[in-house]
Amino acid sequence: VGAGMGWHEFVSWTLDNDLPGLENLALIPGTVGAAPIQNIGAYGLEVAQLIDFIEAYDVQANAFFTLSNDECRFAYRDSYFKQNPNRFIVTKVVFKIPKAWQARLQYADLAKQFAELKTSPSAQQIFDAVCTIRSNKLPDPKVIGNAGSFFQNPIVSTEYYEQLSKQFPNLVSYPDSNDKRKLAAGWLIDQCGFKGKRVGPVGVYEKQALVLVNHGGGTSTDILNLAKNIQEEVLGKFGVQLEIEPNIL
Ligand SMILES: Cc1cc2nc3c(=O)[nH]c(=O)nc-3n(C[C@H](O)[C@H](O)[C@H](O)COP(=O)(O)OP(=O)(O)OC[C@H]3O[C@@H](n4cnc5c(N)ncnc54)[C@H](O)[C@@H]3O)c2cc1C
């Protein structure tokens, strides 16, 4: 798939052409070429799980290269490309989608949509549900300035997770690899009272505490000051350091 194609347009195309597998990643803004840079992910799926290899131009070597999935060193919101900024221009992403399709419904928000369905939902139904959830929960960047999730979900040891969940029984988390647990950063921020909070022209989105918004006229300093305040409060209450997800230029 050419790097310049719109991501959501591509996901829709796969479903129209009977190639299900990417539906959990519907409606993520951006291009196909940007998708592997931070290894985009949502609702229990990361794009790296379905990438076979990547074609890229290396501006240092002045040559085109093919990088296998392993060579891309994908990790949670990370890749070899992100680790080497401005070195590679991704030109093509080659996907490998298993013929045996399976619904991925481990995220509670998504599973809830199908609670009353007696059979497993189709890929198209999951695609539609993801679009509905995202449209209801996330602000449209064309209407209100935002960069999507402003913080990564922190990953902690199972031991620390168990300690925290005794103290906070409603703690929202997801299983992660290697005996680790991913905590829902939005929940941590919400518990510190930030959801919907406004600080001058910037604030925390009222429907999703993970998203910082610019109501108009806010500067990067306003956003970073708010982010710092959130990081300090979350660290103080939960002992967890939140990392900023977008690139700060
Ligand atoms: C409302 C909203 C919701 C979002 N939801 C999610 C989500 O659920 N999950 C998620 O993972 N992300 C999410 N994001 C983040 C964003 O959608 C992704 O990071 C997306 O991949 C950005 O695409 P872009 O084309 O806009 O890239 P840009 O933001 O323009 O670029 C991102 C980075 O990739 C590099 N880059 C872009 N194209 C190429 C290329 N062809 N070759 C080499 N480097 C390149 C850029 O230099 C930059 O470093 C969300 C953002 C918003 C605004």
mmCIF file of C-alpha atoms and ligand atoms in Angstrom:
data_model
loop_
_atom_site.group_PDB
_atom_site.id
_atom_site.type_symbol
_atom_site.label_atom_id
_atom_site.label_comp_id
_atom_site.label_asym_id
_atom_site.label_seq_id
_atom_site.Cartn_x
_atom_site.Cartn_y
_atom_site.Cartn_z
ATOM 1 C CA VAL A 1 0.000 0.000 0.000
ATOM 2 C CA GLY A 2 1.460 3.390 -0.984
ATOM 3 C CA ALA A 3 2.524 5.537 1.977
ATOM 4 C CA GLY A 4 0.371 8.481 0.907
ATOM 5 C CA MET A 5 -2.956 6.667 1.125
ATOM 6 C CA GLY A 6 -5.263 7.769 3.949
ATOM 7 C CA TRP A 7 -5.250 5.238 6.803
ATOM 8 C CA HIS A 8 -9.005 5.099 7.365
ATOM 9 C CA GLU A 9 -9.636 4.989 3.622
ATOM 10 C CA PHE A 10 -7.331 1.946 3.444
ATOM 11 C CA VAL A 11 -9.044 0.170 6.369
ATOM 12 C CA SER A 12 -12.444 0.739 4.671
ATOM 13 C CA TRP A 13 -11.008 -0.612 1.411
ATOM 14 C CA THR A 14 -9.825 -3.839 3.102
ATOM 15 C CA LEU A 15 -13.340 -4.518 4.373
ATOM 16 C CA ASP A 16 -14.946 -3.703 1.017
ATOM 17 C CA ASN A 17 -12.526 -6.187 -0.560
ATOM 18 C CA ASP A 18 -13.146 -9.001 1.922
ATOM 19 C CA LEU A 19 -9.782 -8.643 3.709
ATOM 20 C CA PRO A 20 -10.884 -8.222 7.338
ATOM 21 C CA GLY A 21 -8.349 -7.850 10.172
ATOM 22 C CA LEU A 22 -7.684 -4.114 10.502
ATOM 23 C CA GLU A 23 -11.193 -3.044 11.597
ATOM 24 C CA ASN A 24 -10.143 -2.258 15.214
ATOM 25 C CA LEU A 25 -7.898 0.502 13.799
ATOM 26 C CA ALA A 26 -10.686 2.316 11.921
ATOM 27 C CA LEU A 27 -10.878 6.114 12.029
ATOM 28 C CA ILE A 28 -7.298 6.716 13.253
ATOM 29 C CA PRO A 29 -6.303 9.952 11.481
ATOM 30 C CA GLY A 30 -3.253 10.023 9.194
ATOM 31 C CA THR A 31 -1.606 8.163 6.331
ATOM 32 C CA VAL A 32 -0.574 4.541 5.764
ATOM 33 C CA GLY A 33 3.099 5.646 5.695
ATOM 34 C CA ALA A 34 2.868 7.226 9.159
ATOM 35 C CA ALA A 35 1.120 4.196 10.704
ATOM 36 C CA PRO A 36 4.305 2.146 11.354
ATOM 37 C CA ILE A 37 6.280 5.123 12.744
ATOM 38 C CA GLN A 38 4.631 5.009 16.165
ATOM 39 C CA ASN A 39 3.090 1.568 15.514
ATOM 40 C CA ILE A 40 -0.476 2.880 15.732
ATOM 41 C CA GLY A 41 -2.803 0.881 17.897
ATOM 42 C CA ALA A 42 -6.319 0.849 19.296
ATOM 43 C CA TYR A 43 -8.826 -1.562 20.854
ATOM 44 C CA GLY A 44 -6.345 -4.388 21.404
ATOM 45 C CA LEU A 45 -4.600 -4.293 18.004
ATOM 46 C CA GLU A 46 -1.305 -2.748 16.875
ATOM 47 C CA VAL A 47 -0.573 -2.260 13.173
ATOM 48 C CA ALA A 48 2.757 -4.143 13.583
ATOM 49 C CA GLN A 49 0.777 -7.371 14.085
ATOM 50 C CA LEU A 50 -0.311 -7.254 10.432
ATOM 51 C CA ILE A 51 2.767 -5.763 8.716
ATOM 52 C CA ASP A 52 4.907 -8.122 6.630
ATOM 53 C CA PHE A 53 7.612 -5.697 5.463
ATOM 54 C CA ILE A 54 8.221 -2.043 4.661
ATOM 55 C CA GLU A 55 9.870 -0.258 1.761
ATOM 56 C CA ALA A 56 11.678 2.921 2.741
ATOM 57 C CA TYR A 57 14.203 5.404 1.422
ATOM 58 C CA ASP A 58 17.220 5.867 3.695
ATOM 59 C CA VAL A 59 18.352 9.475 3.334
ATOM 60 C CA GLN A 60 21.719 8.702 4.986
ATOM 61 C CA ALA A 61 22.605 5.841 2.623
ATOM 62 C CA ASN A 62 20.815 7.538 -0.277
ATOM 63 C CA ALA A 63 19.148 4.231 -1.215
ATOM 64 C CA PHE A 64 15.892 2.302 -0.991
ATOM 65 C CA PHE A 65 15.678 -0.559 1.531
ATOM 66 C CA THR A 66 13.215 -3.270 2.445
ATOM 67 C CA LEU A 67 12.834 -3.790 6.192
ATOM 68 C CA SER A 68 11.275 -6.986 7.536
ATOM 69 C CA ASN A 69 8.828 -6.788 10.424
ATOM 70 C CA ASP A 70 11.633 -7.799 12.848
ATOM 71 C CA GLU A 71 13.979 -5.156 11.447
ATOM 72 C CA CYS A 72 11.341 -2.478 12.111
ATOM 73 C CA ARG A 73 11.756 -3.243 15.887
ATOM 74 C CA PHE A 74 8.148 -2.519 16.649
ATOM 75 C CA ALA A 75 7.134 -1.969 20.260
ATOM 76 C CA TYR A 76 4.301 -0.170 22.038
ATOM 77 C CA ARG A 77 3.990 3.186 20.158
ATOM 78 C CA ASP A 78 7.567 2.755 18.948
ATOM 79 C CA SER A 79 9.655 1.542 15.996
ATOM 80 C CA TYR A 80 13.129 1.719 14.452
ATOM 81 C CA PHE A 81 11.839 4.681 12.383
ATOM 82 C CA LYS A 82 10.776 6.607 15.477
ATOM 83 C CA GLN A 83 14.151 5.831 17.102
ATOM 84 C CA ASN A 84 15.944 7.262 14.023
ATOM 85 C CA PRO A 85 13.990 10.430 13.257
ATOM 86 C CA ASN A 86 14.349 11.995 9.788
ATOM 87 C CA ARG A 87 16.404 9.053 8.471
ATOM 88 C CA PHE A 88 13.781 6.977 6.635
ATOM 89 C CA ILE A 89 10.945 7.922 4.324
ATOM 90 C CA VAL A 90 8.450 5.070 4.275
ATOM 91 C CA THR A 91 7.186 4.636 0.720
ATOM 92 C CA LYS A 92 5.202 1.382 0.938
ATOM 93 C CA VAL A 93 3.778 -0.819 3.681
ATOM 94 C CA VAL A 94 3.160 -4.480 2.836
ATOM 95 C CA PHE A 95 0.501 -6.155 4.972
ATOM 96 C CA LYS A 96 0.026 -9.842 5.720
ATOM 97 C CA ILE A 97 -3.513 -10.464 6.911
ATOM 98 C CA PRO A 98 -4.398 -13.994 8.127
ATOM 99 C CA LYS A 99 -7.128 -15.670 6.058
ATOM 100 C CA ALA A 100 -8.675 -17.088 9.247
ATOM 101 C CA TRP A 101 -10.340 -14.006 10.720
ATOM 102 C CA GLN A 102 -11.031 -13.683 14.433
ATOM 103 C CA ALA A 103 -12.889 -10.893 16.222
ATOM 104 C CA ARG A 104 -10.708 -8.960 18.686
ATOM 105 C CA LEU A 105 -13.019 -7.890 21.486
ATOM 106 C CA GLN A 106 -10.812 -7.846 24.579
ATOM 107 C CA TYR A 107 -11.369 -4.105 25.147
ATOM 108 C CA ALA A 108 -14.397 -3.574 27.389
ATOM 109 C CA ASP A 109 -15.714 -0.538 25.435
ATOM 110 C CA LEU A 110 -15.892 -2.608 22.274
ATOM 111 C CA ALA A 111 -17.139 -5.862 23.849
ATOM 112 C CA LYS A 112 -19.985 -3.882 25.498
ATOM 113 C CA GLN A 113 -21.361 -2.964 22.051
ATOM 114 C CA PHE A 114 -22.010 -6.646 21.309
ATOM 115 C CA ALA A 115 -23.061 -7.858 24.772
ATOM 116 C CA GLU A 116 -26.570 -8.740 23.575
ATOM 117 C CA LEU A 117 -25.523 -10.357 20.310
ATOM 118 C CA LYS A 118 -25.823 -14.164 20.430
ATOM 119 C CA THR A 119 -23.276 -14.791 17.658
ATOM 120 C CA SER A 120 -19.817 -13.317 17.124
ATOM 121 C CA PRO A 121 -20.024 -9.903 15.358
ATOM 122 C CA SER A 122 -18.754 -9.544 11.783
ATOM 123 C CA ALA A 123 -15.687 -7.468 10.896
ATOM 124 C CA GLN A 124 -18.008 -4.841 9.377
ATOM 125 C CA GLN A 125 -20.002 -4.634 12.630
ATOM 126 C CA ILE A 126 -16.751 -4.158 14.586
ATOM 127 C CA PHE A 127 -15.613 -1.476 12.113
ATOM 128 C CA ASP A 128 -18.949 0.356 12.540
ATOM 129 C CA ALA A 129 -18.799 0.034 16.346
ATOM 130 C CA VAL A 130 -15.212 1.370 16.486
ATOM 131 C CA CYS A 131 -16.251 4.349 14.312
ATOM 132 C CA THR A 132 -19.241 5.066 16.577
ATOM 133 C CA ILE A 133 -17.234 4.804 19.820
ATOM 134 C CA ARG A 134 -14.415 6.979 18.475
ATOM 135 C CA SER A 135 -16.783 9.621 17.074
ATOM 136 C CA ASN A 136 -18.609 9.827 20.418
ATOM 137 C CA LYS A 137 -15.485 9.889 22.578
ATOM 138 C CA LEU A 138 -12.778 11.733 20.635
ATOM 139 C CA PRO A 139 -12.789 15.356 19.477
ATOM 140 C CA ASP A 140 -12.508 15.943 15.718
ATOM 141 C CA PRO A 141 -9.171 17.784 15.134
ATOM 142 C CA LYS A 142 -10.901 19.792 12.371
ATOM 143 C CA VAL A 143 -13.263 21.247 14.987
ATOM 144 C CA ILE A 144 -11.135 21.399 18.158
ATOM 145 C CA GLY A 145 -7.326 21.267 18.147
ATOM 146 C CA ASN A 146 -5.909 18.027 19.574
ATOM 147 C CA ALA A 147 -3.306 15.332 18.869
ATOM 148 C CA GLY A 148 -5.326 12.315 20.027
ATOM 149 C CA SER A 149 -3.998 10.544 23.127
ATOM 150 C CA PHE A 150 -1.498 12.871 24.770
ATOM 151 C CA PHE A 151 0.033 10.187 27.023
ATOM 152 C CA GLN A 152 0.974 6.546 26.524
ATOM 153 C CA ASN A 153 -0.698 3.933 28.695
ATOM 154 C CA PRO A 154 1.980 3.179 31.322
ATOM 155 C CA ILE A 155 3.209 -0.411 31.582
ATOM 156 C CA VAL A 156 3.966 -1.663 35.104
ATOM 157 C CA SER A 157 5.067 -4.960 36.638
ATOM 158 C CA THR A 158 2.311 -7.392 37.658
ATOM 159 C CA GLU A 159 3.551 -7.004 41.222
ATOM 160 C CA TYR A 160 3.076 -3.222 41.208
ATOM 161 C CA TYR A 161 -0.287 -3.599 39.448
ATOM 162 C CA GLU A 162 -1.506 -5.958 42.211
ATOM 163 C CA GLN A 163 -0.336 -3.532 44.875
ATOM 164 C CA LEU A 164 -2.136 -0.625 43.150
ATOM 165 C CA SER A 165 -5.362 -2.548 42.521
ATOM 166 C CA LYS A 166 -5.650 -3.331 46.253
ATOM 167 C CA GLN A 167 -5.545 0.401 46.924
ATOM 168 C CA PHE A 168 -7.713 1.302 43.884
ATOM 169 C CA PRO A 169 -10.113 -1.631 43.225
ATOM 170 C CA ASN A 170 -11.624 0.054 40.125
ATOM 171 C CA LEU A 171 -8.215 0.494 38.459
ATOM 172 C CA VAL A 172 -8.627 0.016 34.688
ATOM 173 C CA SER A 173 -5.881 -2.075 33.067
ATOM 174 C CA TYR A 174 -5.171 -4.509 30.234
ATOM 175 C CA PRO A 175 -2.892 -7.539 30.061
ATOM 176 C CA ASP A 176 0.489 -6.889 28.441
ATOM 177 C CA SER A 177 3.248 -9.236 27.364
ATOM 178 C CA ASN A 178 5.965 -10.575 29.697
ATOM 179 C CA ASP A 179 3.975 -10.562 32.936
ATOM 180 C CA LYS A 180 3.341 -6.854 32.733
ATOM 181 C CA ARG A 181 0.153 -4.856 32.929
ATOM 182 C CA LYS A 182 -0.888 -1.812 30.892
ATOM 183 C CA LEU A 183 -2.759 0.807 32.938
ATOM 184 C CA ALA A 184 -5.392 3.039 31.318
ATOM 185 C CA ALA A 185 -3.733 6.476 31.445
ATOM 186 C CA GLY A 186 -7.130 8.149 30.852
ATOM 187 C CA TRP A 187 -8.501 6.553 34.026
ATOM 188 C CA LEU A 188 -5.479 7.665 36.096
ATOM 189 C CA ILE A 189 -5.878 11.258 34.829
ATOM 190 C CA ASP A 190 -9.631 11.209 35.436
ATOM 191 C CA GLN A 191 -9.061 10.049 39.044
ATOM 192 C CA CYS A 192 -6.854 13.109 39.607
ATOM 193 C CA GLY A 193 -9.846 15.313 38.713
ATOM 194 C CA PHE A 194 -8.620 16.591 35.342
ATOM 195 C CA LYS A 195 -11.410 15.392 33.020
ATOM 196 C CA GLY A 196 -13.082 18.459 31.483
ATOM 197 C CA LYS A 197 -10.755 20.840 33.361
ATOM 198 C CA ARG A 198 -9.897 24.049 31.525
ATOM 199 C CA VAL A 199 -6.739 26.094 32.115
ATOM 200 C CA GLY A 200 -7.124 29.292 30.088
ATOM 201 C CA PRO A 201 -7.306 28.415 26.381
ATOM 202 C CA VAL A 202 -6.300 24.744 26.823
ATOM 203 C CA GLY A 203 -7.783 21.856 28.736
ATOM 204 C CA VAL A 204 -8.565 18.177 29.128
ATOM 205 C CA TYR A 205 -11.341 16.890 26.855
ATOM 206 C CA GLU A 206 -14.574 16.374 28.787
ATOM 207 C CA LYS A 207 -15.325 12.944 27.269
ATOM 208 C CA GLN A 208 -11.796 11.456 27.302
ATOM 209 C CA ALA A 209 -9.209 12.506 29.882
ATOM 210 C CA LEU A 210 -6.331 11.212 27.724
ATOM 211 C CA VAL A 211 -6.839 13.982 25.160
ATOM 212 C CA LEU A 212 -5.583 17.545 25.700
ATOM 213 C CA VAL A 213 -7.386 20.169 23.652
ATOM 214 C CA ASN A 214 -6.748 23.694 22.463
ATOM 215 C CA HIS A 215 -10.009 25.643 22.714
ATOM 216 C CA GLY A 216 -8.421 28.405 20.627
ATOM 217 C CA GLY A 217 -5.373 30.628 21.065
ATOM 218 C CA GLY A 218 -3.452 28.253 23.352
ATOM 219 C CA THR A 219 0.327 28.001 22.874
ATOM 220 C CA SER A 220 2.586 24.943 23.045
ATOM 221 C CA THR A 221 3.783 26.248 26.443
ATOM 222 C CA ASP A 222 0.174 26.229 27.738
ATOM 223 C CA ILE A 223 -0.230 22.606 26.604
ATOM 224 C CA LEU A 224 3.124 21.482 28.037
ATOM 225 C CA ASN A 225 2.453 23.207 31.383
ATOM 226 C CA LEU A 226 -0.882 21.403 31.633
ATOM 227 C CA ALA A 227 0.793 18.103 30.664
ATOM 228 C CA LYS A 228 3.453 18.619 33.364
ATOM 229 C CA ASN A 229 0.788 19.336 35.970
ATOM 230 C CA ILE A 230 -1.047 16.112 34.999
ATOM 231 C CA GLN A 231 2.203 14.079 35.110
ATOM 232 C CA GLU A 232 3.005 15.396 38.619
ATOM 233 C CA GLU A 233 -0.489 14.671 39.981
ATOM 234 C CA VAL A 234 -0.584 11.131 38.525
ATOM 235 C CA LEU A 235 2.926 10.404 39.829
ATOM 236 C CA GLY A 236 1.964 11.682 43.284
ATOM 237 C CA LYS A 237 -1.278 9.674 43.511
ATOM 238 C CA PHE A 238 -0.317 6.424 41.739
ATOM 239 C CA GLY A 239 3.510 6.427 41.658
ATOM 240 C CA VAL A 240 3.358 6.068 37.858
ATOM 241 C CA GLN A 241 5.234 8.284 35.388
ATOM 242 C CA LEU A 242 3.167 9.218 32.312
ATOM 243 C CA GLU A 243 5.125 9.578 29.053
ATOM 244 C CA ILE A 244 3.993 12.043 26.369
ATOM 245 C CA GLU A 245 2.893 10.249 23.159
ATOM 246 C CA PRO A 246 3.090 12.907 20.381
ATOM 247 C CA ASN A 247 6.450 14.164 19.082
ATOM 248 C CA ILE A 248 7.233 17.588 20.537
ATOM 249 C CA LEU A 249 8.868 19.725 17.845
HETATM 250 C C1 LIG B 1 -8.170 12.541 17.153
HETATM 251 C C2 LIG B 1 -6.939 11.675 17.062
HETATM 252 C C3 LIG B 1 -7.033 10.341 17.412
HETATM 253 C C4 LIG B 1 -5.899 9.511 17.347
HETATM 254 N N1 LIG B 1 -6.029 8.197 17.712
HETATM 255 C C5 LIG B 1 -4.945 7.387 17.679
HETATM 256 C C6 LIG B 1 -5.059 6.012 18.079
HETATM 257 O O1 LIG B 1 -6.139 5.514 18.431
HETATM 258 N N2 LIG B 1 -3.942 5.240 18.046
HETATM 259 C C7 LIG B 1 -2.730 5.738 17.639
HETATM 260 O O2 LIG B 1 -1.754 4.972 17.646
HETATM 261 N N3 LIG B 1 -2.595 7.036 17.248
HETATM 262 C C8 LIG B 1 -3.663 7.865 17.260
HETATM 263 N N4 LIG B 1 -3.540 9.181 16.887
HETATM 264 C C9 LIG B 1 -2.227 9.676 16.416
HETATM 265 C C10 LIG B 1 -2.104 9.756 14.870
HETATM 266 O O3 LIG B 1 -3.313 9.443 14.245
HETATM 267 C C11 LIG B 1 -1.031 8.791 14.355
HETATM 268 O O4 LIG B 1 0.213 9.084 14.938
HETATM 269 C C12 LIG B 1 -0.918 8.842 12.823
HETATM 270 O O5 LIG B 1 -0.123 7.774 12.378
HETATM 271 C C13 LIG B 1 -0.379 10.184 12.328
HETATM 272 O O6 LIG B 1 -0.440 10.193 10.919
HETATM 273 P P1 LIG B 1 -0.026 11.473 10.059
HETATM 274 O O7 LIG B 1 -0.069 11.039 8.623
HETATM 275 O O8 LIG B 1 -0.863 12.635 10.479
HETATM 276 O O9 LIG B 1 1.481 11.661 10.500
HETATM 277 P P2 LIG B 1 2.226 12.956 11.134
HETATM 278 O O10 LIG B 1 1.539 13.320 12.428
HETATM 279 O O11 LIG B 1 2.344 13.958 10.043
HETATM 280 O O12 LIG B 1 3.626 12.324 11.425
HETATM 281 C C14 LIG B 1 3.851 11.499 12.537
HETATM 282 C C15 LIG B 1 5.333 11.090 12.529
HETATM 283 O O13 LIG B 1 5.557 10.169 11.470
HETATM 284 C C16 LIG B 1 6.541 10.669 10.554
HETATM 285 N N5 LIG B 1 6.082 10.261 9.213
HETATM 286 C C17 LIG B 1 4.870 10.477 8.642
HETATM 287 N N6 LIG B 1 4.820 9.906 7.424
HETATM 288 C C18 LIG B 1 6.033 9.305 7.223
HETATM 289 C C19 LIG B 1 6.611 8.541 6.155
HETATM 290 N N7 LIG B 1 5.936 8.263 5.042
HETATM 291 N N8 LIG B 1 7.885 8.106 6.307
HETATM 292 C C20 LIG B 1 8.604 8.367 7.426
HETATM 293 N N9 LIG B 1 8.117 9.077 8.466
HETATM 294 C C21 LIG B 1 6.845 9.537 8.364
HETATM 295 C C22 LIG B 1 6.555 12.178 10.767
HETATM 296 O O14 LIG B 1 7.814 12.707 10.410
HETATM 297 C C23 LIG B 1 6.296 12.265 12.261
HETATM 298 O O15 LIG B 1 7.473 12.014 12.990
HETATM 299 C C24 LIG B 1 -4.656 10.035 16.921
HETATM 300 C C25 LIG B 1 -4.567 11.388 16.549
HETATM 301 C C26 LIG B 1 -5.690 12.204 16.621
HETATM 302 C C27 LIG B 1 -5.570 13.641 16.216
#
